[in-house]
mmCIF file of C-alpha atoms in Angstrom:
data_model
loop_
_atom_site.group_PDB
_atom_site.id
_atom_site.type_symbol
_atom_site.label_atom_id
_atom_site.label_comp_id
_atom_site.label_asym_id
_atom_site.label_seq_id
_atom_site.Cartn_x
_atom_site.Cartn_y
_atom_site.Cartn_z
ATOM 1 C CA MET A 1 -23.209 75.596 -2.852
ATOM 2 C CA LYS A 2 -20.392 73.245 -1.806
ATOM 3 C CA ALA A 3 -17.013 72.542 -3.400
ATOM 4 C CA ILE A 4 -15.452 69.027 -3.641
ATOM 5 C CA ILE A 5 -12.022 67.992 -4.862
ATOM 6 C CA VAL A 6 -11.443 64.789 -6.907
ATOM 7 C CA GLN A 7 -7.833 63.518 -6.604
ATOM 8 C CA ASP A 8 -5.783 61.976 -9.447
ATOM 9 C CA ASN A 9 -6.398 58.477 -8.093
ATOM 10 C CA GLN A 10 -10.120 59.131 -7.820
ATOM 11 C CA ARG A 11 -13.156 59.643 -9.982
ATOM 12 C CA GLY A 12 -16.467 61.150 -8.985
ATOM 13 C CA LEU A 13 -20.040 60.271 -9.814
ATOM 14 C CA LEU A 14 -22.350 63.282 -10.018
ATOM 15 C CA PHE A 15 -26.013 62.857 -9.077
ATOM 16 C CA ARG A 16 -28.845 65.376 -9.243
ATOM 17 C CA HIS A 17 -31.863 64.650 -7.120
ATOM 18 C CA GLY A 18 -30.631 61.037 -6.880
ATOM 19 C CA LYS A 19 -30.247 60.572 -10.637
ATOM 20 C CA PHE A 20 -26.848 59.890 -12.190
ATOM 21 C CA VAL A 21 -25.612 62.768 -14.378
ATOM 22 C CA ARG A 22 -21.972 62.170 -15.348
ATOM 23 C CA MET A 23 -18.469 61.211 -14.230
ATOM 24 C CA LEU A 24 -16.305 63.836 -12.538
ATOM 25 C CA GLU A 25 -12.630 64.070 -13.564
ATOM 26 C CA PRO A 26 -9.853 65.071 -11.098
ATOM 27 C CA GLY A 27 -10.145 68.721 -9.968
ATOM 28 C CA ARG A 28 -12.490 71.040 -8.015
ATOM 29 C CA HIS A 29 -16.213 70.776 -8.582
ATOM 30 C CA TRP A 30 -19.118 72.817 -7.192
ATOM 31 C CA LEU A 31 -22.275 71.180 -6.010
ATOM 32 C CA TYR A 32 -25.526 73.122 -5.988
ATOM 33 C CA GLY A 33 -29.179 72.789 -6.917
ATOM 34 C CA GLY A 34 -29.764 69.306 -5.470
ATOM 35 C CA ARG A 35 -26.460 67.951 -6.777
ATOM 36 C CA GLN A 36 -24.320 65.469 -4.822
ATOM 37 C CA ALA A 37 -21.211 63.442 -5.628
ATOM 38 C CA GLU A 38 -19.861 60.000 -4.794
ATOM 39 C CA ILE A 39 -16.058 59.752 -4.777
ATOM 40 C CA LEU A 40 -14.540 56.400 -5.903
ATOM 41 C CA SER A 41 -10.952 55.134 -5.867
ATOM 42 C CA VAL A 42 -9.622 53.973 -9.218
ATOM 43 C CA GLU A 43 -7.748 51.183 -7.375
ATOM 44 C CA ASP A 44 -11.063 49.508 -6.530
ATOM 45 C CA PRO A 45 -13.676 47.934 -8.797
ATOM 46 C CA LEU A 46 -16.323 50.309 -10.103
ATOM 47 C CA ARG A 47 -19.205 50.077 -7.668
ATOM 48 C CA SER A 48 -21.745 52.723 -6.567
ATOM 49 C CA GLU A 49 -24.019 52.767 -3.571
ATOM 50 C CA PHE A 50 -26.590 54.852 -5.437
ATOM 51 C CA CYS A 51 -26.595 53.566 -9.011
ATOM 52 C CA PRO A 52 -26.492 50.108 -10.592
ATOM 53 C CA LEU A 53 -23.393 49.169 -12.560
ATOM 54 C CA GLU A 54 -25.322 48.615 -15.777
ATOM 55 C CA GLN A 55 -26.509 52.212 -15.765
ATOM 56 C CA LEU A 56 -23.040 53.572 -15.013
ATOM 57 C CA LEU A 57 -21.535 51.663 -17.941
ATOM 58 C CA GLU A 58 -24.019 53.303 -20.316
ATOM 59 C CA ASP A 59 -22.108 56.542 -19.800
ATOM 60 C CA PRO A 60 -19.516 56.838 -22.640
ATOM 61 C CA ALA A 61 -16.860 58.408 -20.408
ATOM 62 C CA ILE A 62 -17.125 55.655 -17.844
ATOM 63 C CA ALA A 63 -17.173 52.975 -20.550
ATOM 64 C CA ARG A 64 -13.916 54.361 -22.016
ATOM 65 C CA ALA A 65 -12.235 54.507 -18.585
ATOM 66 C CA THR A 66 -13.143 50.989 -17.477
ATOM 67 C CA ALA A 67 -12.923 47.373 -18.558
ATOM 68 C CA SER A 68 -15.963 45.228 -17.809
ATOM 69 C CA VAL A 69 -16.897 41.575 -17.981
ATOM 70 C CA GLU A 70 -20.098 39.633 -17.465
ATOM 71 C CA VAL A 71 -19.802 36.122 -16.027
ATOM 72 C CA ALA A 72 -22.701 33.750 -16.674
ATOM 73 C CA ASP A 73 -23.773 30.589 -14.882
ATOM 74 C CA GLN A 74 -21.239 27.701 -15.165
ATOM 75 C CA GLN A 75 -18.479 30.210 -15.900
ATOM 76 C CA LEU A 76 -15.474 31.766 -14.210
ATOM 77 C CA ALA A 77 -13.585 34.850 -15.335
ATOM 78 C CA LEU A 78 -9.832 34.869 -14.816
ATOM 79 C CA HIS A 79 -8.917 38.472 -14.075
ATOM 80 C CA TYR A 80 -5.490 39.811 -15.174
ATOM 81 C CA VAL A 81 -3.909 43.225 -14.607
ATOM 82 C CA ASN A 82 -1.120 44.068 -17.044
ATOM 83 C CA GLY A 83 -0.919 40.351 -17.850
ATOM 84 C CA ALA A 84 -0.549 39.233 -14.201
ATOM 85 C CA PHE A 85 -3.249 37.049 -12.709
ATOM 86 C CA GLN A 86 -5.241 38.676 -9.900
ATOM 87 C CA GLU A 87 -8.360 36.657 -9.093
ATOM 88 C CA ALA A 88 -11.212 34.509 -10.370
ATOM 89 C CA LEU A 89 -14.609 36.120 -10.758
ATOM 90 C CA CYS A 90 -17.831 34.144 -10.312
ATOM 91 C CA LYS A 91 -21.266 34.841 -11.778
ATOM 92 C CA GLY A 92 -22.067 38.556 -12.104
ATOM 93 C CA ARG A 93 -21.009 41.754 -13.896
ATOM 94 C CA TYR A 94 -17.753 43.501 -12.993
ATOM 95 C CA ALA A 95 -15.984 46.705 -14.063
ATOM 96 C CA PHE A 96 -12.491 47.932 -13.222
ATOM 97 C CA TRP A 97 -10.834 51.275 -13.867
ATOM 98 C CA ASN A 98 -8.223 51.073 -16.622
ATOM 99 C CA LEU A 99 -6.458 54.205 -15.341
ATOM 100 C CA ARG A 100 -3.713 52.434 -13.336
ATOM 101 C CA GLY A 101 -3.308 49.292 -15.445
ATOM 102 C CA GLU A 102 -4.858 47.268 -18.230
ATOM 103 C CA HIS A 103 -7.539 44.864 -17.017
ATOM 104 C CA THR A 104 -8.230 41.776 -19.144
ATOM 105 C CA PHE A 105 -10.399 38.715 -18.598
ATOM 106 C CA ARG A 106 -10.491 35.127 -19.771
ATOM 107 C CA LEU A 107 -13.769 33.251 -19.443
ATOM 108 C CA VAL A 108 -13.565 29.587 -18.428
ATOM 109 C CA ASP A 109 -16.444 27.158 -18.927
ATOM 110 C CA THR A 110 -17.083 25.097 -15.766
ATOM 111 C CA THR A 111 -19.893 22.977 -17.219
ATOM 112 C CA ASN A 112 -17.549 19.977 -17.355
ATOM 113 C CA PRO A 113 -16.426 19.186 -13.791
ATOM 114 C CA GLU A 114 -12.939 18.165 -14.890
ATOM 115 C CA ILE A 115 -10.550 21.105 -15.216
ATOM 116 C CA GLY A 116 -8.636 20.976 -18.461
ATOM 117 C CA PRO A 117 -5.116 22.157 -19.323
ATOM 118 C CA GLU A 118 -6.433 25.639 -20.193
ATOM 119 C CA VAL A 119 -6.281 26.391 -16.469
ATOM 120 C CA PRO A 120 -2.710 25.658 -15.326
ATOM 121 C CA ALA A 121 -2.004 24.272 -11.870
ATOM 122 C CA TYR A 122 -0.198 27.394 -10.685
ATOM 123 C CA LEU A 123 -3.393 29.408 -11.210
ATOM 124 C CA LEU A 124 -5.495 26.829 -9.377
ATOM 125 C CA ALA A 125 -3.168 27.091 -6.381
ATOM 126 C CA ARG A 126 -4.186 30.769 -6.143
ATOM 127 C CA LEU A 127 -7.914 30.139 -6.393
ATOM 128 C CA PRO A 128 -10.141 29.687 -3.324
ATOM 129 C CA SER A 129 -10.521 26.001 -2.458
ATOM 130 C CA ALA A 130 -14.293 26.481 -2.519
ATOM 131 C CA LEU A 131 -14.113 26.709 -6.320
ATOM 132 C CA TYR A 132 -12.495 23.327 -6.993
ATOM 133 C CA GLN A 133 -11.394 20.034 -5.488
ATOM 134 C CA ARG A 134 -8.202 18.065 -5.963
ATOM 135 C CA VAL A 135 -7.731 14.295 -6.339
ATOM 136 C CA ASP A 136 -4.282 12.754 -5.853
ATOM 137 C CA VAL A 137 -3.653 9.257 -7.232
ATOM 138 C CA GLU A 138 -0.424 7.516 -6.198
ATOM 139 C CA ASP A 139 1.750 5.642 -8.699
ATOM 140 C CA TYR A 140 0.636 2.285 -7.272
ATOM 141 C CA GLN A 141 -3.065 3.210 -7.469
ATOM 142 C CA LYS A 142 -5.876 3.500 -9.974
ATOM 143 C CA ALA A 143 -8.896 5.700 -9.268
ATOM 144 C CA ARG A 144 -12.444 5.043 -10.482
ATOM 145 C CA LEU A 145 -13.911 8.485 -11.266
ATOM 146 C CA TYR A 146 -17.645 9.111 -10.714
ATOM 147 C CA PHE A 147 -19.826 12.101 -11.551
ATOM 148 C CA ASP A 148 -23.122 11.967 -9.610
ATOM 149 C CA HIS A 149 -22.477 8.256 -8.886
ATOM 150 C CA GLN A 150 -21.947 7.438 -12.568
ATOM 151 C CA LEU A 151 -18.622 5.903 -13.551
ATOM 152 C CA GLN A 152 -16.694 8.094 -16.008
ATOM 153 C CA ARG A 153 -13.240 6.549 -16.389
ATOM 154 C CA VAL A 154 -10.189 5.189 -14.576
ATOM 155 C CA LEU A 155 -7.511 7.653 -13.502
ATOM 156 C CA ASP A 156 -3.827 6.740 -13.570
ATOM 157 C CA GLY A 157 -1.306 8.024 -11.055
ATOM 158 C CA GLY A 158 -1.182 11.839 -10.947
ATOM 159 C CA ARG A 159 -2.969 14.949 -9.681
ATOM 160 C CA TYR A 160 -6.392 15.966 -10.985
ATOM 161 C CA TYR A 161 -8.609 19.019 -10.437
ATOM 162 C CA PHE A 162 -12.396 19.332 -10.670
ATOM 163 C CA TRP A 163 -14.735 22.331 -10.486
ATOM 164 C CA ARG A 164 -17.270 22.492 -7.690
ATOM 165 C CA ASN A 165 -20.127 23.189 -10.074
ATOM 166 C CA GLY A 166 -22.918 21.229 -8.396
ATOM 167 C CA VAL A 167 -21.852 17.844 -9.778
ATOM 168 C CA LEU A 168 -20.822 15.345 -7.107
ATOM 169 C CA VAL A 169 -17.281 14.209 -7.941
ATOM 170 C CA GLU A 170 -15.984 11.048 -6.259
ATOM 171 C CA ALA A 171 -12.799 9.022 -6.771
ATOM 172 C CA ASP A 172 -12.574 5.436 -5.498
ATOM 173 C CA MET A 173 -8.942 4.318 -5.090
ATOM 174 C CA VAL A 174 -7.776 0.812 -6.049
ATOM 175 C CA ASP A 175 -4.403 -0.566 -4.946
ATOM 176 C CA THR A 176 -2.642 -2.142 -7.936
ATOM 177 C CA ARG A 177 0.209 -3.660 -5.915
ATOM 178 C CA LEU A 178 0.556 -7.367 -5.177
ATOM 179 C CA THR A 179 -1.766 -8.111 -2.235
ATOM 180 C CA GLN A 180 -1.673 -10.996 0.215
ATOM 181 C CA LEU A 181 -4.698 -12.932 1.460
ATOM 182 C CA ASN A 182 -4.364 -15.008 4.640
ATOM 183 C CA VAL A 183 -6.935 -17.745 5.244
ATOM 184 C CA THR A 184 -6.365 -18.932 8.816
ATOM 185 C CA GLY A 185 -7.801 -21.576 11.119
ATOM 186 C CA GLN A 186 -9.830 -23.519 8.547
ATOM 187 C CA GLU A 187 -11.152 -26.616 10.356
ATOM 188 C CA ILE A 188 -11.567 -29.525 7.923
ATOM 189 C CA LEU A 189 -12.255 -33.254 8.420
ATOM 190 C CA THR A 190 -9.955 -35.720 6.719
ATOM 191 C CA ARG A 191 -11.234 -38.935 5.170
ATOM 192 C CA ASP A 192 -10.600 -40.781 8.439
ATOM 193 C CA LYS A 193 -12.628 -38.152 10.386
ATOM 194 C CA VAL A 194 -9.700 -36.312 11.979
ATOM 195 C CA SER A 195 -10.289 -32.563 12.368
ATOM 196 C CA VAL A 196 -7.285 -30.474 11.274
ATOM 197 C CA ARG A 197 -6.808 -26.719 11.070
ATOM 198 C CA ILE A 198 -5.054 -25.300 7.999
ATOM 199 C CA ASN A 199 -3.548 -21.860 7.388
ATOM 200 C CA TYR A 200 -3.235 -20.873 3.724
ATOM 201 C CA VAL A 201 -1.759 -17.747 2.101
ATOM 202 C CA CYS A 202 -1.941 -16.523 -1.489
ATOM 203 C CA SER A 203 -0.849 -13.410 -3.390
ATOM 204 C CA TYR A 204 -2.977 -11.685 -6.018
ATOM 205 C CA ARG A 205 -3.481 -8.448 -7.946
ATOM 206 C CA ILE A 206 -6.505 -6.906 -9.677
ATOM 207 C CA THR A 207 -6.620 -7.122 -13.485
ATOM 208 C CA ASP A 208 -9.783 -5.110 -14.239
ATOM 209 C CA TRP A 209 -10.369 -2.225 -11.809
ATOM 210 C CA VAL A 210 -13.863 -1.427 -13.086
ATOM 211 C CA LYS A 211 -15.452 -4.860 -13.467
ATOM 212 C CA VAL A 212 -14.070 -6.080 -10.142
ATOM 213 C CA LEU A 213 -16.352 -3.482 -8.531
ATOM 214 C CA THR A 214 -19.346 -3.428 -10.879
ATOM 215 C CA GLU A 215 -19.691 -7.194 -11.432
ATOM 216 C CA ILE A 216 -18.246 -8.763 -8.243
ATOM 217 C CA ASP A 217 -19.702 -8.350 -4.771
ATOM 218 C CA ASP A 218 -16.675 -8.188 -2.427
ATOM 219 C CA TYR A 219 -13.986 -9.929 -4.461
ATOM 220 C CA THR A 220 -11.847 -10.583 -1.361
ATOM 221 C CA GLU A 221 -14.648 -12.584 0.238
ATOM 222 C CA GLN A 222 -15.178 -14.476 -3.025
ATOM 223 C CA LEU A 223 -11.481 -15.354 -3.116
ATOM 224 C CA HIS A 224 -11.612 -16.389 0.540
ATOM 225 C CA VAL A 225 -14.485 -18.802 -0.180
ATOM 226 C CA ALA A 226 -12.650 -20.203 -3.206
ATOM 227 C CA VAL A 227 -9.657 -21.037 -0.997
ATOM 228 C CA GLN A 228 -11.911 -22.735 1.556
ATOM 229 C CA LEU A 229 -13.624 -24.892 -1.061
ATOM 230 C CA ALA A 230 -10.340 -25.939 -2.666
ATOM 231 C CA LEU A 231 -8.889 -26.917 0.724
ATOM 232 C CA ARG A 232 -11.963 -28.973 1.642
ATOM 233 C CA GLU A 233 -11.934 -30.726 -1.714
ATOM 234 C CA PHE A 234 -8.373 -31.985 -1.236
ATOM 235 C CA VAL A 235 -8.265 -32.597 2.527
ATOM 236 C CA GLY A 236 -11.614 -34.410 2.587
ATOM 237 C CA ALA A 237 -10.251 -37.054 0.211
ATOM 238 C CA GLN A 238 -7.044 -37.752 2.201
ATOM 239 C CA ARG A 239 -6.315 -39.770 5.301
ATOM 240 C CA LEU A 240 -4.360 -37.947 8.013
ATOM 241 C CA ASP A 241 -1.063 -39.693 7.339
ATOM 242 C CA GLU A 242 -1.493 -39.140 3.591
ATOM 243 C CA LEU A 243 -2.258 -35.464 4.179
ATOM 244 C CA LEU A 244 0.850 -34.931 6.275
ATOM 245 C CA GLU A 245 2.983 -36.511 3.551
ATOM 246 C CA SER A 246 1.398 -34.489 0.701
ATOM 247 C CA LYS A 247 1.617 -30.887 1.959
ATOM 248 C CA GLU A 248 3.308 -29.714 -1.260
ATOM 249 C CA GLN A 249 0.695 -31.489 -3.352
ATOM 250 C CA LEU A 250 -2.042 -29.765 -1.328
ATOM 251 C CA SER A 251 -0.488 -26.345 -1.983
ATOM 252 C CA ALA A 252 -0.145 -27.048 -5.711
ATOM 253 C CA GLN A 253 -3.725 -28.294 -6.127
ATOM 254 C CA VAL A 254 -5.293 -25.374 -4.232
ATOM 255 C CA LEU A 255 -3.195 -22.904 -6.257
ATOM 256 C CA ALA A 256 -4.337 -24.563 -9.494
ATOM 257 C CA ARG A 257 -8.004 -24.291 -8.421
ATOM 258 C CA LEU A 258 -7.588 -20.615 -7.548
ATOM 259 C CA ARG A 259 -5.972 -19.826 -10.898
ATOM 260 C CA GLU A 260 -8.933 -21.444 -12.638
ATOM 261 C CA LYS A 261 -11.315 -19.252 -10.599
ATOM 262 C CA ALA A 262 -9.281 -16.021 -10.814
ATOM 263 C CA PRO A 263 -10.378 -14.751 -14.288
ATOM 264 C CA ALA A 264 -14.035 -14.785 -13.198
ATOM 265 C CA LEU A 265 -13.068 -12.588 -10.229
ATOM 266 C CA TYR A 266 -10.888 -10.281 -12.418
ATOM 267 C CA LEU A 267 -7.830 -11.245 -10.387
ATOM 268 C CA GLU A 268 -4.406 -12.701 -11.097
ATOM 269 C CA ILE A 269 -3.138 -15.290 -8.591
ATOM 270 C CA THR A 270 0.652 -15.159 -8.546
ATOM 271 C CA ASP A 271 1.501 -17.548 -5.712
ATOM 272 C CA GLY A 272 0.014 -19.558 -2.880
ATOM 273 C CA GLY A 273 0.792 -22.265 -0.369
ATOM 274 C CA VAL A 274 -0.073 -23.972 2.913
ATOM 275 C CA LYS A 275 1.612 -22.327 5.888
ATOM 276 C CA ASP A 276 0.566 -24.714 8.662
ATOM 277 C CA ILE A 277 -1.354 -27.926 9.277
ATOM 278 C CA ILE A 278 -2.391 -27.900 12.947
ATOM 279 C CA LEU A 279 -3.476 -31.188 14.567
ATOM 280 C CA PRO A 280 -5.761 -31.580 17.617
ATOM 281 C CA GLY A 281 -3.982 -31.906 20.965
ATOM 282 C CA GLU A 282 -4.693 -35.630 21.485
ATOM 283 C CA ILE A 283 -3.618 -36.438 17.932
ATOM 284 C CA ARG A 284 -0.356 -34.552 18.469
ATOM 285 C CA GLU A 285 0.313 -36.582 21.616
ATOM 286 C CA ILE A 286 -0.315 -39.835 19.754
ATOM 287 C CA MET A 287 1.920 -38.730 16.890
ATOM 288 C CA ASN A 288 4.664 -37.768 19.337
ATOM 289 C CA THR A 289 4.377 -41.148 21.088
ATOM 290 C CA VAL A 290 4.622 -42.970 17.756
ATOM 291 C CA LEU A 291 7.596 -40.843 16.773
ATOM 292 C CA VAL A 292 9.399 -41.543 20.039
ATOM 293 C CA ALA A 293 8.728 -45.280 19.671
ATOM 294 C CA GLU A 294 10.044 -45.237 16.090
ATOM 295 C CA LYS A 295 13.202 -43.403 17.132
ATOM 296 C CA ARG A 296 13.803 -45.797 20.025
ATOM 297 C CA ALA A 297 13.351 -48.780 17.723
ATOM 298 C CA GLN A 298 15.836 -47.259 15.274
ATOM 299 C CA ALA A 299 18.282 -46.625 18.121
ATOM 300 C CA ASN A 300 17.926 -50.247 19.301
ATOM 301 C CA VAL A 301 18.581 -51.546 15.804
ATOM 302 C CA ILE A 302 21.715 -49.415 15.548
ATOM 303 C CA THR A 303 22.899 -50.568 19.025
ATOM 304 C CA ARG A 304 22.384 -54.230 18.153
ATOM 305 C CA ARG A 305 24.187 -53.776 14.855
ATOM 306 C CA GLU A 306 27.165 -52.222 16.600
ATOM 307 C CA GLU A 307 27.215 -54.954 19.255
ATOM 308 C CA VAL A 308 27.230 -57.655 16.582
ATOM 309 C CA ALA A 309 30.024 -55.898 14.718
ATOM 310 C CA SER A 310 32.042 -55.539 17.941
ATOM 311 C CA THR A 311 31.543 -59.211 18.895
ATOM 312 C CA ARG A 312 32.546 -60.329 15.401
ATOM 313 C CA SER A 313 35.710 -58.239 15.641
ATOM 314 C CA LEU A 314 36.623 -59.762 19.024
ATOM 315 C CA LEU A 315 36.007 -63.247 17.682
ATOM 316 C CA ASN A 316 38.307 -62.635 14.720
ATOM 317 C CA THR A 317 40.997 -61.235 17.023
ATOM 318 C CA ALA A 318 40.788 -64.264 19.336
ATOM 319 C CA ARG A 319 41.135 -66.664 16.406
ATOM 320 C CA LEU A 320 44.227 -64.853 15.131
ATOM 321 C CA MET A 321 45.900 -64.873 18.557
ATOM 322 C CA GLU A 322 45.087 -68.549 19.026
ATOM 323 C CA GLU A 323 46.737 -69.401 15.720
ATOM 324 C CA ASN A 324 49.754 -67.084 16.196
ATOM 325 C CA ARG A 325 51.602 -67.112 19.554
ATOM 326 C CA THR A 326 53.789 -64.183 18.562
ATOM 327 C CA LEU A 327 50.684 -62.077 17.983
ATOM 328 C CA MET A 328 49.455 -63.031 21.441
ATOM 329 C CA ARG A 329 52.775 -61.984 23.025
ATOM 330 C CA LEU A 330 52.607 -58.670 21.144
ATOM 331 C CA LYS A 331 49.118 -58.128 22.467
ATOM 332 C CA GLU A 332 50.352 -58.846 26.010
ATOM 333 C CA MET A 333 53.155 -56.347 25.544
ATOM 334 C CA GLU A 334 50.643 -53.754 24.331
ATOM 335 C CA TYR A 335 48.529 -54.167 27.451
ATOM 336 C CA ILE A 336 51.641 -54.087 29.722
ATOM 337 C CA GLU A 337 52.724 -50.848 28.020
ATOM 338 C CA ARG A 338 49.331 -49.298 28.622
ATOM 339 C CA ILE A 339 49.471 -50.310 32.284
ATOM 340 C CA CYS A 340 52.916 -48.782 32.681
ATOM 341 C CA GLU A 341 51.803 -45.485 31.111
ATOM 342 C CA ASN A 342 48.752 -45.062 33.305
ATOM 343 C CA VAL A 343 49.798 -46.610 36.648
ATOM 344 C CA GLY A 344 52.458 -45.297 39.031
ATOM 345 C CA ASN A 345 53.511 -48.048 41.491
ATOM 346 C CA ILE A 346 51.812 -51.298 42.513
ATOM 347 C CA SER A 347 53.204 -52.839 45.749
ATOM 348 C CA LEU A 348 52.569 -56.453 46.757
ATOM 349 C CA ASN A 349 53.777 -58.003 50.045
ATOM 350 C CA GLY A 350 56.735 -60.338 49.641
ATOM 351 C CA ASN A 351 57.202 -59.816 45.886
ATOM 352 C CA GLY A 352 58.607 -56.255 45.624
ATOM 353 C CA ASP A 353 57.462 -53.673 43.119
ATOM 354 C CA LEU A 354 55.089 -55.301 40.557
ATOM 355 C CA LEU A 355 55.330 -52.354 38.167
ATOM 356 C CA ALA A 356 59.143 -52.634 38.078
ATOM 357 C CA GLN A 357 58.824 -56.329 37.333
ATOM 358 C CA LEU A 358 56.422 -55.536 34.461
ATOM 359 C CA GLN A 359 58.825 -52.952 33.065
ATOM 360 C CA GLN A 360 61.704 -55.429 33.211
ATOM 361 C CA LEU A 361 59.570 -57.977 31.423
ATOM 362 C CA LEU A 362 58.727 -55.414 28.749
ATOM 363 C CA GLU A 363 62.414 -54.499 28.239
ATOM 364 C CA ARG A 364 63.426 -58.138 28.025
ATOM 365 C CA HIS A 365 60.852 -58.831 25.317
ATOM 366 C CA ALA A 366 61.836 -55.690 23.465
ATOM 367 C CA SER A 367 65.512 -56.762 23.385
#
């Protein structure tokens, strides 16, 4: 015979010859005649090493002292103690002692991968990440949602949660902002067989985030080809000098062609234009030579025009002085005054100071 003591925070399970008999309350108990006891803490879930849980719960005393829940496939049980969330329970049967607090459970169906509002985000933050996955969609994005590679719907900006229930959940992000496409180094022959390279840029945004994926194979490449074709259509019909003079017309025509094509690609073309028209090296040299020759010819024309104007002015002045002697004397005085202002002394042998003589002449005329 052996005595055991069950504390207040404990309960005992009495077995006789390995068969469960009853639950032992706190106190002293004697074991004899093939009896043995298993001591359990009421702080832990009800679990025995010697007896299955289903059999223990058939005992009325244990059933009254515990709260139990059975979680099926595609379910989770949210476990609360005195109204405070503790944990999530997966498939299986569970029992907890109600002696230190009230245990309650809320079953959640996980058949649908998407987690609904019945499970708030603060609870999900406390669940193991192995139970769910999170998808974050930025404000400037749309997300195509797939379950087992089948499109479900388009997600707007926000945070979404999905159960890991065996269904493959994927989210394909689409940028809804205005996007720029650069088409560079396109070599095209003009009508007079001159090879030019053109750089073109356009801005676009997606209008249908589902069809642009399901009905178009690489919409960016399709848009790139559309730009190339529109450039070739215009440039191939122009001579080089015409092309260089119609850069704005080229931009406008290509943009118009792209806007015609855009609805079929589920895009909106907002703007576009030619950045550069690059000529071959030898053509650039010829163009530079022509430009220099044109500028020199213009400079020569201007020089000749000024020379003619200057000669005409001198001729008019000479005629006036010839007709008016006083005007001639005034002109002489003007030149003498200029000489006096800019020259110090001029000495000539035998005639004294020439500058003084000029000054005297100037004073005499002035008086």
